[in-house]
Structure formats: structure tokens, C-alpha cells
Amino acid sequence: MEGCIFCALANGEIPTNTVYEDEEFRVILDANPANIGHSLVLPKKHGENIFELDAQTVGKAHALAKKVAEAQKKVLNCDGVNILQNNGEASGQTVMHYHVHVIPRYKGDKVGLGAFGQCVELDKEETQKYLEKLSKAVSENE
Ligand code: AMP
Ligand code: ZN
């Protein structure tokens, strides 16, 4: 898409640190890494976020994130990995082209993703109400 920085990076119009590339994806190093090796899985096809992109591409992106995570574990000897994917401004998305973060983690590091930062209190009835509504919406979305 014209003017989209991740379209330009994914499709090789702007050179970048490429970890992996195939017909549909490019994996690059994040320009502001939370830890060394912090990578982004970019589909070459433009879709703003998970609501816009087809399920097949989303699935492939996650499968590729697994490969990247395994490579990070092997090469960087990290203790863990965060797979993170933001959708919409409210979630913290800043670049509006779907991407999956793969972030190496080390015991005691100071990366600030470990907790959700808030925990809402719901009574049993409210929990049950949303459980039923969500369950129905997921089942109907096939
Ligand atoms: P998000 O907040 O999920 O939209 O993440 C966007 C990520 O893209 C951030 O971690 C940025 O550091 C990263 N980023 C932005 N521009 C570039 C770029 N030109 N090359 C590599 N990473 C970038
Ligand atoms: Zn794009």
C-alpha cells in the first residue's frame, strides 16, 4: 500500500536487516529492539491488522514466528520468548500494517511486557454472561 513503511520494508523497496524472506513474508530486526534479536514477522501483503488480514496469512505468520522463536533460543540462548501482536491504536499498535513481534527474554531483564498492567474485577454472573456471548460469537464465526 502506498505510503506504508512496512509494505516498503517487506517488499524490499527499502533495505533493512532481514532475518528471513520467502514469497509471502519478510522477517526483520526491530529498529528499537526490546532485546537483541527482537524480530518482526511482516506479511508482504498489506492488511492493517488481524481484523483485515485473512486467517490463512495470520496462521502462516504465527507458524513463522515459531521458527523465529526457535532460532532465537538456539542462537541467543534466551530463557524465554514473547510473541506479541497489537491490533488497533488502543492496543498499542503504532505501525498500521499487521506484524508479529518475536522478542527474546532473559530472566530478570527489564522488558515491560510481563504483566497486563491492570486486572478488572468481575462478578460470577458477569463472567458467565460474557463467556456465553463470546463462545457463541466464536462458534458462529466459522
Ligand atoms: P507496534 O507498536 O506493534 O505497531 O510495533 C511497531 C514496531 O515497529 C516498533 O517496535 C518499532 O520499533 C518498529 N519499527 C518502526 N519502524 C521501523 C522500521 N523502519 N524498521 C524496523 N522496525 C521499525
Ligand atoms: Zn502495508
PDB file of N, CA and C in Angstrom, residues 25-114:
ATOM      1  N   PHE A  25       6.443 -13.532   3.086  1.00  0.00           N
ATOM      2  CA  PHE A  25       6.843 -12.851   4.324  1.00  0.00           C
ATOM      3  C   PHE A  25       8.283 -12.358   4.278  1.00  0.00           C
ATOM      4  N   ARG A  26       8.529 -11.338   5.100  1.00  0.00           N
ATOM      5  CA  ARG A  26       9.903 -10.968   5.429  1.00  0.00           C
ATOM      6  C   ARG A  26       9.965 -10.805   6.950  1.00  0.00           C
ATOM      7  N   VAL A  27      11.018 -11.359   7.549  1.00  0.00           N
ATOM      8  CA  VAL A  27      11.241 -11.180   8.982  1.00  0.00           C
ATOM      9  C   VAL A  27      12.409 -10.214   9.124  1.00  0.00           C
ATOM     10  N   ILE A  28      12.174  -9.119   9.866  1.00  0.00           N
ATOM     11  CA  ILE A  28      13.222  -8.094  10.005  1.00  0.00           C
ATOM     12  C   ILE A  28      13.550  -7.873  11.478  1.00  0.00           C
ATOM     13  N   LEU A  29      14.684  -7.220  11.724  1.00  0.00           N
ATOM     14  CA  LEU A  29      15.003  -6.824  13.094  1.00  0.00           C
ATOM     15  C   LEU A  29      14.289  -5.519  13.406  1.00  0.00           C
ATOM     16  N   ASP A  30      13.684  -5.447  14.577  1.00  0.00           N
ATOM     17  CA  ASP A  30      13.013  -4.225  15.010  1.00  0.00           C
ATOM     18  C   ASP A  30      14.050  -3.100  15.165  1.00  0.00           C
ATOM     19  N   ALA A  31      13.696  -1.903  14.701  1.00  0.00           N
ATOM     20  CA  ALA A  31      14.623  -0.764  14.754  1.00  0.00           C
ATOM     21  C   ALA A  31      14.846  -0.274  16.191  1.00  0.00           C
ATOM     22  N   ASN A  32      13.905  -0.584  17.079  1.00  0.00           N
ATOM     23  CA  ASN A  32      14.031  -0.198  18.504  1.00  0.00           C
ATOM     24  C   ASN A  32      13.849  -1.453  19.346  1.00  0.00           C
ATOM     25  N   PRO A  33      14.840  -2.347  19.315  1.00  0.00           N
ATOM     26  CA  PRO A  33      14.643  -3.665  19.931  1.00  0.00           C
ATOM     27  C   PRO A  33      14.533  -3.625  21.454  1.00  0.00           C
ATOM     28  N   ALA A  34      13.615  -4.427  21.980  1.00  0.00           N
ATOM     29  CA  ALA A  34      13.485  -4.572  23.436  1.00  0.00           C
ATOM     30  C   ALA A  34      14.665  -5.384  23.963  1.00  0.00           C
ATOM     31  N   ASN A  35      15.177  -6.299  23.157  1.00  0.00           N
ATOM     32  CA  ASN A  35      16.384  -7.077  23.443  1.00  0.00           C
ATOM     33  C   ASN A  35      17.038  -7.386  22.100  1.00  0.00           C
ATOM     34  N   ILE A  36      18.312  -7.753  22.132  1.00  0.00           N
ATOM     35  CA  ILE A  36      19.000  -8.127  20.882  1.00  0.00           C
ATOM     36  C   ILE A  36      18.229  -9.252  20.206  1.00  0.00           C
ATOM     37  N   GLY A  37      17.994  -9.110  18.909  1.00  0.00           N
ATOM     38  CA  GLY A  37      17.312 -10.162  18.153  1.00  0.00           C
ATOM     39  C   GLY A  37      15.813  -9.965  18.017  1.00  0.00           C
ATOM     40  N   HIS A  38      15.270  -8.952  18.693  1.00  0.00           N
ATOM     41  CA  HIS A  38      13.823  -8.643  18.601  1.00  0.00           C
ATOM     42  C   HIS A  38      13.450  -8.539  17.121  1.00  0.00           C
ATOM     43  N   SER A  39      12.557  -9.412  16.686  1.00  0.00           N
ATOM     44  CA  SER A  39      12.228  -9.518  15.257  1.00  0.00           C
ATOM     45  C   SER A  39      10.762  -9.226  15.004  1.00  0.00           C
ATOM     46  N   LEU A  40      10.477  -8.846  13.768  1.00  0.00           N
ATOM     47  CA  LEU A  40       9.096  -8.596  13.341  1.00  0.00           C
ATOM     48  C   LEU A  40       8.797  -9.459  12.126  1.00  0.00           C
ATOM     49  N   VAL A  41       7.721 -10.212  12.182  1.00  0.00           N
ATOM     50  CA  VAL A  41       7.276 -11.001  11.034  1.00  0.00           C
ATOM     51  C   VAL A  41       6.299 -10.140  10.241  1.00  0.00           C
ATOM     52  N   LEU A  42       6.671  -9.806   9.005  1.00  0.00           N
ATOM     53  CA  LEU A  42       5.837  -8.936   8.169  1.00  0.00           C
ATOM     54  C   LEU A  42       5.289  -9.692   6.965  1.00  0.00           C
ATOM     55  N   PRO A  43       3.978  -9.770   6.810  1.00  0.00           N
ATOM     56  CA  PRO A  43       3.439 -10.279   5.548  1.00  0.00           C
ATOM     57  C   PRO A  43       3.736  -9.260   4.439  1.00  0.00           C
ATOM     58  N   LYS A  44       4.028  -9.729   3.254  1.00  0.00           N
ATOM     59  CA  LYS A  44       4.275  -8.805   2.138  1.00  0.00           C
ATOM     60  C   LYS A  44       2.977  -8.138   1.695  1.00  0.00           C
ATOM     61  N   LYS A  45       1.885  -8.867   1.919  1.00  0.00           N
ATOM     62  CA  LYS A  45       0.547  -8.365   1.585  1.00  0.00           C
ATOM     63  C   LYS A  45       0.116  -7.357   2.655  1.00  0.00           C
ATOM     64  N   HIS A  46      -0.470  -6.228   2.262  1.00  0.00           N
ATOM     65  CA  HIS A  46      -0.923  -5.251   3.252  1.00  0.00           C
ATOM     66  C   HIS A  46      -2.259  -5.635   3.881  1.00  0.00           C
ATOM     67  N   GLY A  47      -2.311  -5.546   5.163  1.00  0.00           N
ATOM     68  CA  GLY A  47      -3.552  -5.665   5.932  1.00  0.00           C
ATOM     69  C   GLY A  47      -3.252  -4.904   7.200  1.00  0.00           C
ATOM     70  N   GLU A  48      -4.151  -4.021   7.601  1.00  0.00           N
ATOM     71  CA  GLU A  48      -3.834  -3.155   8.723  1.00  0.00           C
ATOM     72  C   GLU A  48      -3.605  -3.943  10.006  1.00  0.00           C
ATOM     73  N   ASN A  49      -4.486  -4.884  10.250  1.00  0.00           N
ATOM     74  CA  ASN A  49      -4.388  -5.648  11.490  1.00  0.00           C
ATOM     75  C   ASN A  49      -5.151  -6.968  11.345  1.00  0.00           C
ATOM     76  N   ILE A  50      -5.324  -7.678  12.446  1.00  0.00           N
ATOM     77  CA  ILE A  50      -5.917  -9.024  12.413  1.00  0.00           C
ATOM     78  C   ILE A  50      -7.355  -9.011  11.878  1.00  0.00           C
ATOM     79  N   PHE A  51      -8.013  -7.866  11.996  1.00  0.00           N
ATOM     80  CA  PHE A  51      -9.399  -7.771  11.519  1.00  0.00           C
ATOM     81  C   PHE A  51      -9.457  -7.674   9.997  1.00  0.00           C
ATOM     82  N   GLU A  52      -8.380  -7.238   9.405  1.00  0.00           N
ATOM     83  CA  GLU A  52      -8.340  -7.044   7.945  1.00  0.00           C
ATOM     84  C   GLU A  52      -7.698  -8.198   7.204  1.00  0.00           C
ATOM     85  N   LEU A  53      -6.758  -8.859   7.864  1.00  0.00           N
ATOM     86  CA  LEU A  53      -5.973  -9.885   7.180  1.00  0.00           C
ATOM     87  C   LEU A  53      -6.710 -11.224   7.198  1.00  0.00           C
ATOM     88  N   ASP A  54      -6.531 -12.029   6.129  1.00  0.00           N
ATOM     89  CA  ASP A  54      -7.190 -13.339   6.071  1.00  0.00           C
ATOM     90  C   ASP A  54      -6.547 -14.309   7.068  1.00  0.00           C
ATOM     91  N   ALA A  55      -7.358 -15.273   7.506  1.00  0.00           N
ATOM     92  CA  ALA A  55      -6.940 -16.211   8.555  1.00  0.00           C
ATOM     93  C   ALA A  55      -5.733 -17.054   8.129  1.00  0.00           C
ATOM     94  N   GLN A  56      -5.658 -17.356   6.841  1.00  0.00           N
ATOM     95  CA  GLN A  56      -4.552 -18.188   6.368  1.00  0.00           C
ATOM     96  C   GLN A  56      -3.204 -17.465   6.544  1.00  0.00           C
ATOM     97  N   THR A  57      -3.182 -16.195   6.196  1.00  0.00           N
ATOM     98  CA  THR A  57      -1.941 -15.411   6.339  1.00  0.00           C
ATOM     99  C   THR A  57      -1.594 -15.237   7.822  1.00  0.00           C
ATOM    100  N   VAL A  58      -2.607 -15.001   8.646  1.00  0.00           N
ATOM    101  CA  VAL A  58      -2.381 -14.872  10.091  1.00  0.00           C
ATOM    102  C   VAL A  58      -1.770 -16.176  10.631  1.00  0.00           C
ATOM    103  N   GLY A  59      -2.316 -17.295  10.204  1.00  0.00           N
ATOM    104  CA  GLY A  59      -1.819 -18.610  10.645  1.00  0.00           C
ATOM    105  C   GLY A  59      -0.379 -18.838  10.219  1.00  0.00           C
ATOM    106  N   LYS A  60      -0.089 -18.499   8.971  1.00  0.00           N
ATOM    107  CA  LYS A  60       1.277 -18.677   8.458  1.00  0.00           C
ATOM    108  C   LYS A  60       2.258 -17.766   9.198  1.00  0.00           C
ATOM    109  N   ALA A  61       1.814 -16.546   9.505  1.00  0.00           N
ATOM    110  CA  ALA A  61       2.683 -15.603  10.225  1.00  0.00           C
ATOM    111  C   ALA A  61       3.039 -16.173  11.598  1.00  0.00           C
ATOM    112  N   HIS A  62       2.062 -16.803  12.237  1.00  0.00           N
ATOM    113  CA  HIS A  62       2.321 -17.347  13.576  1.00  0.00           C
ATOM    114  C   HIS A  62       3.233 -18.573  13.498  1.00  0.00           C
ATOM    115  N   ALA A  63       3.048 -19.377  12.461  1.00  0.00           N
ATOM    116  CA  ALA A  63       3.920 -20.547  12.271  1.00  0.00           C
ATOM    117  C   ALA A  63       5.364 -20.084  12.031  1.00  0.00           C
ATOM    118  N   LEU A  64       5.503 -18.991  11.294  1.00  0.00           N
ATOM    119  CA  LEU A  64       6.830 -18.434  11.038  1.00  0.00           C
ATOM    120  C   LEU A  64       7.418 -17.846  12.329  1.00  0.00           C
ATOM    121  N   ALA A  65       6.570 -17.247  13.144  1.00  0.00           N
ATOM    122  CA  ALA A  65       7.023 -16.717  14.441  1.00  0.00           C
ATOM    123  C   ALA A  65       7.595 -17.850  15.301  1.00  0.00           C
ATOM    124  N   LYS A  66       7.017 -19.022  15.187  1.00  0.00           N
ATOM    125  CA  LYS A  66       7.543 -20.191  15.945  1.00  0.00           C
ATOM    126  C   LYS A  66       8.971 -20.514  15.485  1.00  0.00           C
ATOM    127  N   LYS A  67       9.186 -20.495  14.168  1.00  0.00           N
ATOM    128  CA  LYS A  67      10.533 -20.769  13.640  1.00  0.00           C
ATOM    129  C   LYS A  67      11.541 -19.738  14.139  1.00  0.00           C
ATOM    130  N   VAL A  68      11.113 -18.472  14.141  1.00  0.00           N
ATOM    131  CA  VAL A  68      11.999 -17.393  14.584  1.00  0.00           C
ATOM    132  C   VAL A  68      12.304 -17.567  16.079  1.00  0.00           C
ATOM    133  N   ALA A  69      11.285 -17.898  16.854  1.00  0.00           N
ATOM    134  CA  ALA A  69      11.475 -18.109  18.294  1.00  0.00           C
ATOM    135  C   ALA A  69      12.470 -19.243  18.542  1.00  0.00           C
ATOM    136  N   GLU A  70      12.351 -20.303  17.779  1.00  0.00           N
ATOM    137  CA  GLU A  70      13.270 -21.444  17.950  1.00  0.00           C
ATOM    138  C   GLU A  70      14.702 -21.055  17.586  1.00  0.00           C
ATOM    139  N   ALA A  71      14.829 -20.233  16.540  1.00  0.00           N
ATOM    140  CA  ALA A  71      16.165 -19.767  16.133  1.00  0.00           C
ATOM    141  C   ALA A  71      16.765 -18.864  17.218  1.00  0.00           C
ATOM    142  N   GLN A  72      15.921 -18.000  17.802  1.00  0.00           N
ATOM    143  CA  GLN A  72      16.405 -17.107  18.864  1.00  0.00           C
ATOM    144  C   GLN A  72      16.897 -17.913  20.065  1.00  0.00           C
ATOM    145  N   LYS A  73      16.134 -18.942  20.399  1.00  0.00           N
ATOM    146  CA  LYS A  73      16.505 -19.772  21.556  1.00  0.00           C
ATOM    147  C   LYS A  73      17.860 -20.428  21.309  1.00  0.00           C
ATOM    148  N   LYS A  74      18.025 -20.915  20.071  1.00  0.00           N
ATOM    149  CA  LYS A  74      19.255 -21.615  19.712  1.00  0.00           C
ATOM    150  C   LYS A  74      20.457 -20.657  19.664  1.00  0.00           C
ATOM    151  N   VAL A  75      20.280 -19.517  18.999  1.00  0.00           N
ATOM    152  CA  VAL A  75      21.406 -18.613  18.740  1.00  0.00           C
ATOM    153  C   VAL A  75      21.708 -17.715  19.941  1.00  0.00           C
ATOM    154  N   LEU A  76      20.657 -17.218  20.576  1.00  0.00           N
ATOM    155  CA  LEU A  76      20.835 -16.229  21.643  1.00  0.00           C
ATOM    156  C   LEU A  76      20.785 -16.857  23.034  1.00  0.00           C
ATOM    157  N   ASN A  77      20.397 -18.127  23.060  1.00  0.00           N
ATOM    158  CA  ASN A  77      20.283 -18.837  24.337  1.00  0.00           C
ATOM    159  C   ASN A  77      19.372 -18.085  25.322  1.00  0.00           C
ATOM    160  N   CYS A  78      18.287 -17.515  24.801  1.00  0.00           N
ATOM    161  CA  CYS A  78      17.367 -16.770  25.669  1.00  0.00           C
ATOM    162  C   CYS A  78      16.592 -17.758  26.561  1.00  0.00           C
ATOM    163  N   ASP A  79      16.082 -17.218  27.666  1.00  0.00           N
ATOM    164  CA  ASP A  79      15.345 -18.076  28.604  1.00  0.00           C
ATOM    165  C   ASP A  79      13.881 -18.215  28.212  1.00  0.00           C
ATOM    166  N   GLY A  80      13.402 -17.263  27.430  1.00  0.00           N
ATOM    167  CA  GLY A  80      12.004 -17.287  27.002  1.00  0.00           C
ATOM    168  C   GLY A  80      11.818 -16.372  25.808  1.00  0.00           C
ATOM    169  N   VAL A  81      10.621 -16.362  25.266  1.00  0.00           N
ATOM    170  CA  VAL A  81      10.314 -15.523  24.099  1.00  0.00           C
ATOM    171  C   VAL A  81       8.882 -15.001  24.251  1.00  0.00           C
ATOM    172  N   ASN A  82       8.678 -13.714  24.000  1.00  0.00           N
ATOM    173  CA  ASN A  82       7.307 -13.179  23.891  1.00  0.00           C
ATOM    174  C   ASN A  82       6.925 -13.102  22.424  1.00  0.00           C
ATOM    175  N   ILE A  83       5.737 -13.617  22.115  1.00  0.00           N
ATOM    176  CA  ILE A  83       5.139 -13.415  20.801  1.00  0.00           C
ATOM    177  C   ILE A  83       4.024 -12.399  21.033  1.00  0.00           C
ATOM    178  N   LEU A  84       4.141 -11.255  20.392  1.00  0.00           N
ATOM    179  CA  LEU A  84       3.217 -10.161  20.677  1.00  0.00           C
ATOM    180  C   LEU A  84       2.689  -9.584  19.377  1.00  0.00           C
ATOM    181  N   GLN A  85       1.428  -9.266  19.364  1.00  0.00           N
ATOM    182  CA  GLN A  85       0.833  -8.790  18.114  1.00  0.00           C
ATOM    183  C   GLN A  85      -0.265  -7.809  18.466  1.00  0.00           C
ATOM    184  N   ASN A  86      -0.057  -6.522  18.138  1.00  0.00           N
ATOM    185  CA  ASN A  86      -1.003  -5.470  18.509  1.00  0.00           C
ATOM    186  C   ASN A  86      -1.972  -5.155  17.375  1.00  0.00           C
ATOM    187  N   ASN A  87      -3.227  -4.904  17.735  1.00  0.00           N
ATOM    188  CA  ASN A  87      -4.261  -4.590  16.738  1.00  0.00           C
ATOM    189  C   ASN A  87      -5.043  -3.368  17.161  1.00  0.00           C
ATOM    190  N   GLY A  88      -4.785  -2.250  16.495  1.00  0.00           N
ATOM    191  CA  GLY A  88      -5.510  -1.013  16.807  1.00  0.00           C
ATOM    192  C   GLY A  88      -4.730  -0.157  17.789  1.00  0.00           C
ATOM    193  N   GLU A  89      -4.978   1.130  17.656  1.00  0.00           N
ATOM    194  CA  GLU A  89      -4.274   2.107  18.487  1.00  0.00           C
ATOM    195  C   GLU A  89      -4.440   1.804  19.977  1.00  0.00           C
ATOM    196  N   ALA A  90      -5.641   1.392  20.365  1.00  0.00           N
ATOM    197  CA  ALA A  90      -5.920   1.152  21.790  1.00  0.00           C
ATOM    198  C   ALA A  90      -5.044   0.040  22.355  1.00  0.00           C
ATOM    199  N   SER A  91      -4.572  -0.852  21.485  1.00  0.00           N
ATOM    200  CA  SER A  91      -3.760  -1.988  21.938  1.00  0.00           C
ATOM    201  C   SER A  91      -2.273  -1.646  21.955  1.00  0.00           C
ATOM    202  N   GLY A  92      -1.935  -0.470  21.416  1.00  0.00           N
ATOM    203  CA  GLY A  92      -0.524  -0.082  21.347  1.00  0.00           C
ATOM    204  C   GLY A  92       0.061  -0.194  19.957  1.00  0.00           C
ATOM    205  N   GLN A  93      -0.764  -0.543  18.962  1.00  0.00           N
ATOM    206  CA  GLN A  93      -0.243  -0.629  17.587  1.00  0.00           C
ATOM    207  C   GLN A  93       0.151   0.759  17.095  1.00  0.00           C
ATOM    208  N   THR A  94       1.368   0.874  16.585  1.00  0.00           N
ATOM    209  CA  THR A  94       1.843   2.167  16.079  1.00  0.00           C
ATOM    210  C   THR A  94       2.064   2.143  14.573  1.00  0.00           C
ATOM    211  N   VAL A  95       2.379   0.964  14.016  1.00  0.00           N
ATOM    212  CA  VAL A  95       2.537   0.844  12.564  1.00  0.00           C
ATOM    213  C   VAL A  95       1.359   0.020  12.051  1.00  0.00           C
ATOM    214  N   MET A  96       0.566   0.646  11.189  1.00  0.00           N
ATOM    215  CA  MET A  96      -0.713   0.041  10.811  1.00  0.00           C
ATOM    216  C   MET A  96      -0.588  -0.916   9.621  1.00  0.00           C
ATOM    217  N   HIS A  97       0.309  -1.870   9.778  1.00  0.00           N
ATOM    218  CA  HIS A  97       0.483  -2.989   8.839  1.00  0.00           C
ATOM    219  C   HIS A  97       0.729  -4.185   9.749  1.00  0.00           C
ATOM    220  N   TYR A  98      -0.111  -5.198   9.663  1.00  0.00           N
ATOM    221  CA  TYR A  98      -0.042  -6.363  10.556  1.00  0.00           C
ATOM    222  C   TYR A  98       1.398  -6.863  10.727  1.00  0.00           C
ATOM    223  N   HIS A  99       1.793  -7.114  11.946  1.00  0.00           N
ATOM    224  CA  HIS A  99       3.125  -7.686  12.199  1.00  0.00           C
ATOM    225  C   HIS A  99       3.125  -8.414  13.529  1.00  0.00           C
ATOM    226  N   VAL A 100       3.998  -9.403  13.614  1.00  0.00           N
ATOM    227  CA  VAL A 100       4.132 -10.195  14.839  1.00  0.00           C
ATOM    228  C   VAL A 100       5.516  -9.923  15.430  1.00  0.00           C
ATOM    229  N   HIS A 101       5.547  -9.499  16.691  1.00  0.00           N
ATOM    230  CA  HIS A 101       6.821  -9.313  17.400  1.00  0.00           C
ATOM    231  C   HIS A 101       7.280 -10.656  17.953  1.00  0.00           C
ATOM    232  N   VAL A 102       8.560 -10.941  17.804  1.00  0.00           N
ATOM    233  CA  VAL A 102       9.151 -12.119  18.457  1.00  0.00           C
ATOM    234  C   VAL A 102      10.323 -11.580  19.284  1.00  0.00           C
ATOM    235  N   ILE A 103      10.159 -11.618  20.601  1.00  0.00           N
ATOM    236  CA  ILE A 103      11.089 -10.916  21.494  1.00  0.00           C
ATOM    237  C   ILE A 103      11.793 -11.893  22.434  1.00  0.00           C
ATOM    238  N   PRO A 104      13.122 -12.021  22.287  1.00  0.00           N
ATOM    239  CA  PRO A 104      13.867 -12.891  23.204  1.00  0.00           C
ATOM    240  C   PRO A 104      13.803 -12.321  24.623  1.00  0.00           C
ATOM    241  N   ARG A 105      13.660 -13.174  25.611  1.00  0.00           N
ATOM    242  CA  ARG A 105      13.594 -12.722  27.001  1.00  0.00           C
ATOM    243  C   ARG A 105      14.598 -13.471  27.876  1.00  0.00           C
ATOM    244  N   TYR A 106      15.083 -12.759  28.895  1.00  0.00           N
ATOM    245  CA  TYR A 106      16.071 -13.311  29.825  1.00  0.00           C
ATOM    246  C   TYR A 106      15.566 -13.113  31.237  1.00  0.00           C
ATOM    247  N   LYS A 107      15.835 -14.093  32.082  1.00  0.00           N
ATOM    248  CA  LYS A 107      15.404 -13.977  33.477  1.00  0.00           C
ATOM    249  C   LYS A 107      15.923 -12.671  34.054  1.00  0.00           C
ATOM    250  N   GLY A 108      15.018 -11.882  34.625  1.00  0.00           N
ATOM    251  CA  GLY A 108      15.424 -10.636  35.282  1.00  0.00           C
ATOM    252  C   GLY A 108      15.606  -9.460  34.341  1.00  0.00           C
ATOM    253  N   ASP A 109      15.374  -9.645  33.028  1.00  0.00           N
ATOM    254  CA  ASP A 109      15.517  -8.477  32.141  1.00  0.00           C
ATOM    255  C   ASP A 109      14.396  -7.469  32.436  1.00  0.00           C
ATOM    256  N   LYS A 110      14.546  -6.285  31.873  1.00  0.00           N
ATOM    257  CA  LYS A 110      13.623  -5.211  32.275  1.00  0.00           C
ATOM    258  C   LYS A 110      12.583  -4.910  31.198  1.00  0.00           C
ATOM    259  N   VAL A 111      12.375  -5.845  30.264  1.00  0.00           N
ATOM    260  CA  VAL A 111      11.370  -5.633  29.221  1.00  0.00           C
ATOM    261  C   VAL A 111       9.997  -5.560  29.892  1.00  0.00           C
ATOM    262  N   GLY A 112       9.229  -4.522  29.527  1.00  0.00           N
ATOM    263  CA  GLY A 112       7.990  -4.260  30.263  1.00  0.00           C
ATOM    264  C   GLY A 112       6.728  -4.847  29.679  1.00  0.00           C
ATOM    265  N   LEU A 113       6.743  -6.127  29.385  1.00  0.00           N
ATOM    266  CA  LEU A 113       5.534  -6.736  28.821  1.00  0.00           C
ATOM    267  C   LEU A 113       4.970  -7.826  29.720  1.00  0.00           C
ATOM    268  N   GLY A 114       5.641  -8.076  30.815  1.00  0.00           N
ATOM    269  CA  GLY A 114       5.338  -9.267  31.618  1.00  0.00           C
ATOM    270  C   GLY A 114       3.936  -9.323  32.185  1.00  0.00           C
TER     271      GLY A 114
END
